[in-house]
Amino acid sequence: MATVASATTNETVAPEPGALRRVGHTIAHVMSTPLGAIGVILVVLIVGMAILAPYVVPYNPTAINVKARLADPSLAHLLGTDQLGRDLLSRVIVGTRTAMTVALTSLSVAIALALPLGMIAGYGPRWLDGLLILVFDSISSLPMIMLGLAIVVLLGPGVSTVILVIVLYSVPSYARLVRAQTLSLKTRDFIKAEQAMNAGTPRILFRHLLPNVIGPLLILACLDISTVITLEAGLSFLGLGVKPQIPSWGNILSDGFAVIRNSAVPVVAGGVPLILATIGFTFFGEALRDALDPKLNPERKP
Amino acid sequence: MITFLLRRTALAFVILLIVAILLFSMMHMIPGDPTVVALGPRSTPEMREAFRELMGLDRPVLEQLAAFLGRLAHGDLGQDVWSRRPVLTMILEVLPYTVMLAFASFIWAVAFGILLGCVAVVHHGKWGDWLIGLVSIAFVAVPSFVVALYSLLVFAVWLNWLPAIGAGEPGDIGAQARSLILPSFAVGLGWVGYVSRLVRAAMIEAMGEDYVRTLRSYGVPETRIIYAYALKQALLAILSVIAVGFGGLLTGSVFAEIVFTRPGLGKMTYDAVMSRNFPLVMGTVLFTSGLYVICMILADAVTAWLDPRVRSGL
Amino acid sequence: MSAPVLEIHNVSVSYGGVVPAVVGVDLTVGPGEIVGIIGESGSGKSTLAHSILGLLPKAARVRGDRFVLAGNTILDADRTTLSVLRGPSAAMIFQNPMAAFSPIHTLGKQLVDLLWRDRDQTVATKRERIIAALKQVGIPDPMGKLDAYPFQLSGGMLQRVAIAAALLMRPALLVADEPTTALDVTMEAQILHLMRSLRKTAGVSILIISHHLGVIAEICDRVAVMYAGQIVEEGAVETIFSDPRHPYTQALFACEPALIPTGVGRLPVIAGEVPRPGGTGCDFAGRCRFTEERCLTLSPPWVSASADPRHHARCHRSKP
């Protein structure tokens, strides 16, 4: 995949020509399995709902109307209302947007942090590598929820806390992947050629290593979307996530839990989209990983 | 093997040390008065004074750190701000409930997961394999607290077959067992899927080994090869993964304890977070990390012991 | 003359019906004979050996006129029939003895499992049989070996265990696929010596596959040379070694390091690669130094190659 850098080394190791075509092939491959097909359909549904939310939402999801509390599903309110009289359908729809926004933001931040950290660990001096690895291992030795709880108790609940928890949880494993990739690429010819020509370290890192390590990282992040959604919903369910007014599937579930003996609708309304989203993204991620696995697809170059 | 274990234990200590330092420093890294940071804006001046005394916040930071670490070394995880009871005592009171839940979840999840994985391998390539695969991934994907909520809804609220709250009175084994069913189902379901995929992958790899060819060349029946040979190799391979997961189960029970209102480590931590009871939170987080690390070491030790190649190098 | 242990007439093996591995092979192994198959990687010799025991993957297709093992026909037999034959009719030993046994089970357990067919015998009886067999192949402390794990034995010792296990089945035919390739020279000599003696002590016929001329010379009565899925020359070992007729066989001998006089500057090689079987004309044309016009278009005939009636070669240049 990598060709030796040209004499002027003004070219980066570009992705192969026809990258768009390869993406198309990959998607087709993913859709050809039942796993992938279900995943893609669900993902498209969820992302679509998130994008279209402001346009399709029937009511203001935060509009409190205590007179209409816990109304049964009807034509006016397709999913009924919660105990504050807010329309459940609207809350569910906007909840999709919340989930996707949090996921996107936190994963982007995590990637942005993991890339330099991983590359430094892989490319830099051994002592720095050892230190970073130790820090990564320490953070990952804390189970996610515990880490979350510890941070929340210090910073208080809120969207930024959730994002921080997700970032802290994801960065060690992402950085480790980047580091592994960097280590294996470090000894490849094209890097050595650069070093032989006295290219500066930042240049090597950014123009040559970066394009090659970002691919697997993106795939890992893709697989993680489901976990991130779960984490956000979980923290919101515990009341430690987004503020109660902001609709989140976790909030809906926790409100529903409080009235579970009166009405099952809120719990079902909050849970079903969460289930669909987690299953959808997980199926999609697994199918994607299978499609890109060189062992399963000999015609793909690793 | 002894040296290997010693090295792992030493590494574990270092990791725990770093975690402790991280938690300690989090308190100080956030701008503002550490007591307010820890106890929240609604804390009373008395509480803050007590906390200040407890943590020795008037002294230089490094001295505090040393004192803190010193207390840790003696097993003193601090004191609860409200009741002044030692955190460690409070943890040990509720720990049995969490351990029971983790154990029950572990047993049913691993047993069922291995079964599903074996069935998938026997039907390898056919629709049964494919279906089990889909279902397994779905089990892993769905969040455990949703499973908990829905099983509560169906079995406790609608059908009223099983209790919705509590862990049963001590001494009443029947009630305790019944109250374990739904929570352990919820916690374990994700694990069923995970274990089944692991077992399947490991067994497929085992079936590709050369010795399987030898066995086949003597006409040994396929089922015997799968269950007596491939399964053992697969279990060895995944044992360390599963055992590490036990540590994860311990802490993943947080949601189950909250949804089913069971006493336990998770619920206690959650309540502590809600009441801004920082020493309790820090104590439980540290304790949990320690448990997690111990599980990892035990897992490595058991795997090394079971593999005859490593054991004889003792 | 009693019935041959193995009879193969015009048998071809292909994968998925498309990729040919063995093309139109004829081979016979008589009782008490030791026959060798020699060829380089990709010649199809391993596929042929595996097909005898029915160990080919599901995608393989075996076709032919006749394929009979100890009186049982293998063509079109389903997997159950084939698995019944394994053991009593033929047993196989493989190239890598270290990988032939499960590393996490004791040898005793595995060997007892191999005797699964004798359901009426107790484990104790089976263990005794195994100990006797291990003694027969010259393994010291056989009882101790039963409780040992494979990694505790050397490669040569493990290969002996494999041979002992094969003999326990009292097979009519022992198929050995590169049995000594993974062993060093001293072990190789011992194993070959052992196999040669089996003919008398166990009354078993042996089909041995190798790419090494020395191994063939050591113990075989007859040898067949395989190239690109076909047998290109066959005959008694003495005849082939003294008067090879097919250009490929001649080239093999020319390249054998043991036969090359010292002081030669460069080791000879056979230029080119083994082609996929099934092209027009002779598969060796193009690498053969005697290539003629007809070699490229006409499949060469299988003709008698010398005064010895058992000596045949597949070449246009052989005298009919």
Tab-separated table of C-alpha atoms in Angstrom, chain B residues 210-211 213-221 224 228-229 232-233 236 307-309 311-312, chain C residues 50 53 55 86 94 99-102 104-105 109-110 113-114 116-117 149 151 165-166 169:
chain	number	residue	atom	x	y	z
B	210	ASP	CA	-2.991	-30.160	12.748
B	211	TYR	CA	-3.863	-32.502	15.570
B	213	ARG	CA	-6.350	-33.787	11.179
B	214	THR	CA	-4.655	-36.658	12.980
B	215	LEU	CA	-7.793	-37.422	14.943
B	216	ARG	CA	-9.915	-37.269	11.810
B	217	SER	CA	-7.514	-39.554	9.966
B	218	TYR	CA	-8.375	-42.210	12.538
B	219	GLY	CA	-12.052	-41.676	11.995
B	220	VAL	CA	-12.644	-40.238	15.448
B	221	PRO	CA	-16.213	-38.882	15.395
B	224	ARG	CA	-15.853	-36.097	20.080
B	228	ALA	CA	-13.127	-33.304	24.079
B	229	TYR	CA	-10.351	-31.490	22.247
B	232	LYS	CA	-10.619	-27.518	25.980
B	233	GLN	CA	-8.232	-25.574	23.796
B	236	LEU	CA	-7.973	-22.206	27.814
B	307	ASP	CA	-1.664	-24.858	30.479
B	308	PRO	CA	0.659	-27.822	30.995
B	309	ARG	CA	3.345	-26.166	28.957
B	311	ARG	CA	3.015	-25.275	34.515
B	312	SER	CA	5.970	-27.531	33.972
C	50	HIS	CA	-4.959	-37.025	1.429
C	53	LEU	CA	-7.844	-41.212	3.441
C	55	LEU	CA	-9.080	-35.965	4.240
C	86	ARG	CA	-9.787	-44.802	8.194
C	94	PHE	CA	2.062	-36.400	8.645
C	99	ALA	CA	1.773	-30.582	15.652
C	100	ALA	CA	0.244	-34.002	15.183
C	101	PHE	CA	-0.970	-34.210	18.745
C	102	SER	CA	-2.951	-31.836	20.923
C	104	ILE	CA	-2.870	-29.798	26.118
C	105	HIS	CA	-3.787	-33.459	26.420
C	109	LYS	CA	-5.385	-39.910	26.452
C	110	GLN	CA	-5.065	-39.150	22.765
C	113	ASP	CA	-9.050	-41.965	21.918
C	114	LEU	CA	-7.601	-43.115	18.621
C	116	TRP	CA	-12.269	-45.420	19.901
C	117	ARG	CA	-13.542	-48.144	17.631
C	149	TYR	CA	2.630	-34.174	26.984
C	151	PHE	CA	6.083	-30.932	24.081
C	165	ALA	CA	-0.504	-45.300	16.644
C	166	ALA	CA	-0.900	-46.024	12.950
C	169	MET	CA	-4.974	-49.963	13.566
